[in-house]
Coordinates of C-alpha atoms in Angstrom, one line a residue:
M986 CA 0.0 0.0 0.0
K987 CA 2.8 2.4 0.9
K988 CA 4.6 1.5 -2.3
R989 CA 1.5 2.2 -4.4
Y990 CA 1.1 5.6 -2.6
L991 CA 4.7 6.5 -3.4
I992 CA 4.2 5.6 -7.1
V993 CA 1.1 7.7 -7.3
T994 CA 2.8 10.6 -5.6
L995 CA 5.7 10.4 -8.0
L996 CA 3.4 10.3 -11.1
I997 CA 1.6 13.4 -9.8
A998 CA 4.9 15.2 -9.2
L999 CA 6.1 14.3 -12.7
L1000 CA 2.8 15.6 -14.2
L1001 CA 3.1 18.8 -12.2
I1002 CA 6.7 19.3 -13.4
G1003 CA 5.6 18.6 -17.0
Y1004 CA 2.7 21.1 -16.7
S1005 CA 4.9 23.8 -15.2
Q1006 CA 7.4 23.3 -18.1
R1007 CA 4.8 23.2 -20.8
G1008 CA 6.0 26.5 -22.3
P1009 CA 9.6 25.4 -22.8
I1010 CA 8.5 22.0 -24.0
L1011 CA 6.1 23.5 -26.6
L1012 CA 8.8 26.0 -27.7
K1013 CA 11.1 23.1 -28.6
A1014 CA 8.4 21.2 -30.4
L1015 CA 6.9 24.1 -32.4
P1016 CA 9.5 24.5 -35.2
N1017 CA 8.9 20.9 -36.5
A1018 CA 5.2 21.1 -35.9
L1019 CA 4.9 24.4 -37.8
T1020 CA 6.9 23.0 -40.7
T1021 CA 4.6 20.0 -40.9
L1022 CA 1.5 22.3 -40.6
M1023 CA 2.7 24.7 -43.4
S1024 CA 3.6 21.8 -45.7
A1025 CA 0.2 20.0 -45.3
N1026 CA -2.2 19.9 -48.2
G1027 CA -5.6 18.9 -47.1
I1028 CA -6.9 19.0 -50.7
D1029 CA -4.4 16.5 -52.0
D1030 CA -5.0 14.3 -49.0
L1031 CA -8.6 13.8 -50.1
G1032 CA -7.5 11.9 -53.2
P1033 CA -9.3 11.7 -56.6
G1034 CA -13.0 12.4 -56.4
L1035 CA -15.6 15.0 -55.8
H1036 CA -15.5 16.3 -52.2
V1037 CA -17.9 18.6 -50.3
G1038 CA -17.3 20.4 -47.0
L1039 CA -19.4 22.8 -45.0
C1040 CA -17.3 25.9 -44.3
G1041 CA -20.6 27.3 -42.9
A1042 CA -23.6 25.2 -42.0
G1043 CA -25.8 27.9 -40.5
G1044 CA -27.8 30.9 -41.4
P1045 CA -27.9 34.5 -40.4
M1046 CA -28.3 34.0 -36.7
P1047 CA -25.1 33.4 -34.6
S1048 CA -24.5 29.8 -33.6
A1049 CA -21.7 28.0 -31.7
D1050 CA -21.0 25.4 -34.4
R1051 CA -22.8 26.7 -37.6
S1052 CA -21.3 29.7 -39.3
G1053 CA -22.9 31.6 -42.2
P1054 CA -23.6 29.6 -45.3
C1055 CA -20.5 28.4 -47.2
V1056 CA -20.0 25.2 -49.1
A1057 CA -16.6 24.0 -50.3
V1058 CA -16.5 21.8 -53.4
I1059 CA -13.2 20.2 -54.4
A1060 CA -12.7 18.5 -57.8
G1061 CA -9.5 17.6 -59.5
G1062 CA -7.5 19.3 -56.8
K1063 CA -9.3 22.6 -57.4
L1064 CA -11.4 24.3 -54.7
F1065 CA -14.6 26.1 -55.4
L1066 CA -17.0 27.8 -53.0
V1067 CA -20.8 28.2 -53.0
D1068 CA -21.5 31.4 -51.1
T1069 CA -19.2 33.0 -48.5
G1070 CA -21.0 33.5 -45.2
T1071 CA -19.4 34.8 -42.0
N1072 CA -16.4 32.9 -40.9
G1073 CA -16.4 30.7 -44.1
A1074 CA -12.9 31.7 -45.2
R1075 CA -11.4 31.1 -41.7
N1076 CA -13.2 27.7 -41.4
I1077 CA -11.7 26.6 -44.7
L1078 CA -8.3 27.2 -43.2
R1079 CA -9.3 25.5 -40.0
M1080 CA -10.4 22.5 -42.1
G1081 CA -6.8 22.2 -43.4
L1082 CA -7.8 23.4 -46.9
D1083 CA -5.7 26.0 -48.9
L1084 CA -7.7 29.2 -49.6
G1085 CA -5.0 30.1 -52.1
A1086 CA -6.3 27.2 -54.2
V1087 CA -9.8 28.8 -54.6
E1088 CA -10.6 28.8 -58.3
G1089 CA -13.9 30.7 -58.0
V1090 CA -17.0 31.4 -56.0
F1091 CA -20.6 30.6 -57.0
L1092 CA -23.2 32.9 -55.4
T1093 CA -26.7 31.6 -55.0
H1094 CA -28.3 35.0 -54.3
F1095 CA -27.4 38.2 -52.6
H1096 CA -28.7 38.0 -49.1
S1097 CA -26.1 39.4 -46.7
D1098 CA -25.5 36.2 -44.8
H1099 CA -24.4 34.5 -48.1
I1100 CA -22.0 37.2 -49.2
D1101 CA -20.7 39.0 -46.1
G1102 CA -17.4 37.0 -46.2
L1103 CA -16.7 37.6 -49.8
G1104 CA -14.1 40.4 -49.3
E1105 CA -12.1 38.4 -46.7
T1106 CA -12.2 35.3 -49.0
A1107 CA -10.9 37.2 -51.9
M1108 CA -8.1 38.8 -49.9
L1109 CA -6.9 35.6 -48.3
R1110 CA -7.1 33.8 -51.6
W1111 CA -5.0 36.6 -53.3
I1112 CA -2.3 36.6 -50.6
G1113 CA -2.3 32.9 -49.9
G1114 CA -1.8 32.0 -53.5
S1115 CA 0.2 35.0 -54.7
H1116 CA -2.4 35.3 -57.4
T1117 CA -1.9 37.7 -60.3
D1118 CA -5.6 37.5 -61.5
P1119 CA -8.6 38.5 -59.4
M1120 CA -10.9 35.8 -58.0
P1121 CA -13.8 34.9 -60.4
V1122 CA -17.3 35.2 -58.8
Y1123 CA -20.1 33.5 -60.8
G1124 CA -23.7 34.4 -60.3
P1125 CA -27.0 35.7 -61.7
K1126 CA -27.6 39.3 -62.6
G1127 CA -26.6 41.5 -59.7
V1128 CA -23.3 39.8 -59.0
A1129 CA -21.3 42.6 -60.7
E1130 CA -22.9 45.1 -58.4
V1131 CA -21.9 43.0 -55.3
V1132 CA -18.3 42.4 -56.6
D1133 CA -17.7 46.1 -57.5
A1134 CA -18.8 47.2 -54.0
F1135 CA -16.5 44.8 -52.3
N1136 CA -13.6 45.7 -54.6
Q1137 CA -14.1 49.3 -53.7
A1138 CA -14.3 48.6 -50.0
Y1139 CA -11.1 46.6 -50.1
N1140 CA -9.2 48.9 -52.4
L1141 CA -7.2 50.6 -49.7
D1142 CA -6.4 47.3 -47.9
A1143 CA -5.1 45.9 -51.1
S1144 CA -2.7 48.8 -51.7
Y1145 CA -1.4 48.5 -48.1
R1146 CA -0.6 44.8 -48.6
T1147 CA 1.2 45.4 -51.9
A1148 CA 3.2 48.2 -50.3
H1149 CA 4.1 46.0 -47.3
H1150 CA 4.7 42.6 -48.9
G1151 CA 5.8 43.6 -52.4
T1152 CA 4.4 42.7 -55.8
T1153 CA 5.7 39.0 -55.8
V1154 CA 3.5 38.2 -52.8
A1155 CA 0.7 40.8 -53.4
S1156 CA 0.6 41.6 -57.1
P1157 CA -1.7 44.5 -57.6
T1158 CA -3.2 42.8 -60.6
G1159 CA -4.4 39.8 -58.5
S1160 CA -6.4 41.6 -55.8
G1161 CA -10.1 41.7 -55.6
M1162 CA -12.7 39.9 -57.7
T1163 CA -14.1 39.8 -61.2
A1164 CA -17.8 39.1 -61.8
V1165 CA -19.0 36.5 -64.3
T1166 CA -22.7 37.1 -64.8
F1167 CA -25.3 34.7 -66.3
D1168 CA -29.0 35.1 -67.0
I1169 CA -30.8 32.5 -64.9
P1170 CA -32.5 29.7 -66.8
Q1171 CA -36.2 29.1 -66.9
N1172 CA -37.8 26.3 -64.8
D1173 CA -37.2 22.8 -66.0
V1174 CA -33.9 23.6 -67.7
S1175 CA -30.4 24.1 -66.4
L1176 CA -27.6 26.3 -67.7
T1177 CA -24.0 25.1 -67.8
I1178 CA -21.8 28.0 -66.6
Y1179 CA -18.5 26.2 -66.0
D1180 CA -17.1 23.2 -67.9
K1181 CA -13.4 22.6 -67.5
D1182 CA -11.0 19.8 -66.5
D1183 CA -13.9 17.2 -66.2
L1184 CA -15.9 19.5 -63.8
K1185 CA -19.3 20.8 -65.1
V1186 CA -21.3 23.3 -63.1
D1187 CA -25.0 23.9 -63.9
M1188 CA -27.1 26.8 -62.7
I1189 CA -30.7 26.0 -61.7
R1190 CA -33.5 28.4 -60.9
V1191 CA -35.1 28.2 -57.4
D1192 CA -37.9 30.0 -55.6
H1193 CA -36.8 32.3 -52.8
A1194 CA -39.4 35.1 -53.5
P1195 CA -39.4 37.9 -53.0
I1196 CA -35.7 37.5 -53.3
A1197 CA -34.8 37.2 -57.0
P1198 CA -32.7 36.0 -58.7
A1199 CA -31.9 32.9 -56.7
V1200 CA -30.2 29.8 -58.0
A1201 CA -28.9 26.4 -57.0
Y1202 CA -25.8 24.7 -58.5
L1203 CA -25.3 21.1 -59.7
F1204 CA -21.6 19.9 -59.8
T1205 CA -20.7 16.9 -61.9
Y1206 CA -17.2 15.4 -61.9
K1207 CA -16.2 12.1 -63.5
G1208 CA -19.6 10.6 -62.8
R1209 CA -20.1 11.9 -59.3
T1210 CA -22.8 14.5 -58.6
V1211 CA -23.6 17.1 -55.9
L1212 CA -26.4 19.7 -55.8
V1213 CA -26.3 22.7 -53.5
S1214 CA -29.7 24.2 -53.1
G1215 CA -29.0 27.8 -51.9
D1216 CA -32.1 29.3 -50.2
T1217 CA -35.5 28.1 -51.6
V1218 CA -38.9 26.8 -50.8
K1219 CA -39.5 23.2 -51.6
S1220 CA -38.8 23.3 -55.3
P1221 CA -39.9 20.9 -58.1
N1222 CA -36.9 22.2 -60.0
I1223 CA -34.5 21.0 -57.2
E1224 CA -36.3 17.6 -57.2
K1225 CA -36.0 17.3 -61.0
F1226 CA -32.3 18.1 -61.1
S1227 CA -31.5 15.9 -58.0
Q1228 CA -32.8 12.7 -59.6
G1229 CA -30.3 10.0 -58.8
I1230 CA -27.5 12.3 -57.7
D1231 CA -25.0 11.3 -55.1
L1232 CA -25.3 14.1 -52.5
L1233 CA -28.0 16.7 -52.0
V1234 CA -26.8 19.7 -49.9
H1235 CA -30.1 21.4 -48.9
E1236 CA -31.1 24.3 -46.7
A1237 CA -33.8 23.8 -44.1
L1238 CA -35.6 25.8 -41.5
S1239 CA -37.8 24.5 -38.7
P1240 CA -41.3 26.1 -38.8
Q1241 CA -42.1 24.8 -35.3
L1242 CA -39.0 26.4 -33.7
L1243 CA -39.4 29.7 -35.6
Q1244 CA -43.1 29.9 -34.6
M1245 CA -42.0 29.5 -31.0
M1246 CA -39.4 32.2 -31.4
S1247 CA -41.8 34.5 -33.0
A1248 CA -44.3 34.0 -30.1
G1249 CA -41.6 34.5 -27.5
A1250 CA -40.4 37.7 -29.2
K1251 CA -44.0 39.0 -29.3
N1252 CA -44.5 38.2 -25.6
A1253 CA -41.4 40.2 -24.9
N1254 CA -42.7 43.1 -27.0
A1255 CA -39.8 42.6 -29.4
L1256 CA -42.2 43.2 -32.3
S1257 CA -39.7 43.7 -35.1
R1258 CA -38.0 40.3 -34.2
A1259 CA -41.4 38.7 -33.9
K1260 CA -42.3 39.8 -37.4
I1261 CA -39.0 38.7 -38.9
F1262 CA -39.2 35.2 -37.3
H1263 CA -42.7 35.0 -38.8
D1264 CA -41.9 36.3 -42.2
V1265 CA -39.0 33.9 -42.9
L1266 CA -41.4 31.0 -42.7
D1267 CA -42.6 31.5 -46.2
Y1268 CA -39.4 31.3 -48.3
H1269 CA -37.5 28.4 -46.9
T1270 CA -37.8 24.6 -46.9
S1271 CA -38.6 22.6 -43.8
P1272 CA -36.4 19.6 -42.8
V1273 CA -39.2 17.2 -43.7
E1274 CA -39.8 18.8 -47.1
A1275 CA -36.1 18.5 -47.9
A1276 CA -36.3 14.8 -46.9
E1277 CA -39.2 14.4 -49.3
I1278 CA -37.2 15.8 -52.1
A1279 CA -34.3 13.4 -51.3
R1280 CA -36.7 10.4 -51.1
D1281 CA -38.6 11.3 -54.3
A1282 CA -35.4 12.1 -56.3
K1283 CA -33.7 8.9 -55.0
V1284 CA -30.6 10.8 -53.9
G1285 CA -27.7 8.9 -52.3
H1286 CA -27.4 11.1 -49.2
L1287 CA -29.0 14.3 -47.9
L1288 CA -26.8 16.9 -46.1
Y1289 CA -28.6 19.6 -44.3
Y1290 CA -27.0 23.0 -44.2
H1291 CA -28.2 26.6 -43.7
V1292 CA -29.7 25.1 -40.5
V1293 CA -32.1 27.6 -39.0
P1294 CA -32.6 28.4 -36.2
P1295 CA -29.4 27.7 -34.2
L1296 CA -29.5 24.4 -32.4
D1297 CA -27.3 25.4 -29.5
I1298 CA -29.5 24.1 -26.7
P1299 CA -29.3 20.3 -26.1
G1300 CA -32.4 18.6 -27.5
M1301 CA -33.2 21.2 -30.1
D1302 CA -31.7 19.0 -32.9
A1303 CA -34.3 16.4 -32.1
I1304 CA -37.1 19.0 -32.5
W1305 CA -35.5 20.2 -35.7
L1306 CA -35.4 16.7 -37.2
N1307 CA -38.8 15.7 -36.0
G1308 CA -40.5 13.6 -38.7
V1309 CA -37.4 13.3 -41.0
D1310 CA -36.6 9.7 -40.2
D1311 CA -40.1 8.7 -41.3
V1312 CA -39.4 10.1 -44.7
F1313 CA -35.7 9.6 -45.5
S1314 CA -33.2 8.1 -43.2
D1315 CA -29.9 8.6 -45.1
Y1316 CA -29.1 12.1 -44.0
T1317 CA -26.6 14.2 -42.0
L1318 CA -27.4 17.3 -40.0
G1319 CA -24.5 19.4 -41.0
Q1320 CA -22.2 21.6 -38.9
D1321 CA -19.1 23.6 -39.6
G1322 CA -16.5 21.2 -40.9
T1323 CA -18.8 18.3 -42.0
L1324 CA -16.9 16.8 -45.0
F1325 CA -17.9 14.1 -47.6
T1326 CA -15.9 12.5 -50.3
L1327 CA -17.2 10.9 -53.4
P1328 CA -14.4 8.8 -54.9
V1329 CA -14.2 8.4 -58.7
N1330 CA -14.9 5.0 -60.1
S1331 CA -17.1 4.2 -57.1
A1332 CA -20.6 4.7 -55.8
K1333 CA -19.4 5.3 -52.2
I1334 CA -20.4 8.3 -50.3
V1335 CA -17.9 8.6 -47.4
R1336 CA -18.0 11.0 -44.5
V1337 CA -14.5 11.9 -43.4
Q1338 CA -13.3 13.6 -40.3
S1339 CA -12.1 17.2 -41.0
K1340 CA -9.9 19.1 -38.6
L1341 CA -12.8 21.3 -37.7
A1342 CA -15.7 18.9 -37.2
N1343 CA -16.4 17.4 -33.8

């Protein structure tokens, strides 16, 4: 007994010594660790295939684990983004992906929560990749107005970075963005807006009235397919173009929870918030409705994103998902960092652990 006590005491002493010396120990380990970190390439690590990660799984309301809407799509070693909500760019870095590798951004519509990270994304992409050409931003009519405004807002910042880091790192020709505008297609048809290196991206009309234009994007790469809905009510067009696809990334809002929030705000005499919580009910898709689309279109897997409201209280996710399992069971409730890989020459849909996801 005495011997055991001495051993335990010794172990505690060693732990305390180690804890007290954690600074010097870390200082010795950091050089190698930083070299490993800086040389890592999360995109290459994913291998051949079509890969989809949530750099933002939430909506406009603050959430502990769901930032503003942002979807990363990786194909052939190239990184594309669908929307750039708050913290999206930083989450991409936290996921171990290289923002300097961004080839372009596809905007679904121009609500602030979908575009408010656009300037930061363009800046980090420019500097991170030492680009000499601006970042392409694809979208429906209105995208040029958004891009021009962000370019103007970041003009001084860009000049500071070139002056400080030099033209090799921060070429003045590579800052900012350039808009690539398309007229949105009619219902029942899609429009190919990108077709290069085996990746095809189609634009699809959706219904987010009174917000217009609003679109979804269908990505096809070497036989693998992903559709990102953007914001929309339950859309026959989404169902049509989701037929047999591998992964449907679809927004959803819980009417039950929003109605409760609206009532609570009204009781607190917060009438503006009560009206907003009520108004948003008419231009989004419910979790059950998204599941119905996935079921009827026979998709391989449904990934929920743009999750509204925040589900930060334990048990809220069960309320949000109420009824979904009765309709379609092959789904994931997304959070920041959720990552799927669709290997080429395969039908597999594999969820992988990103550095950000819990």
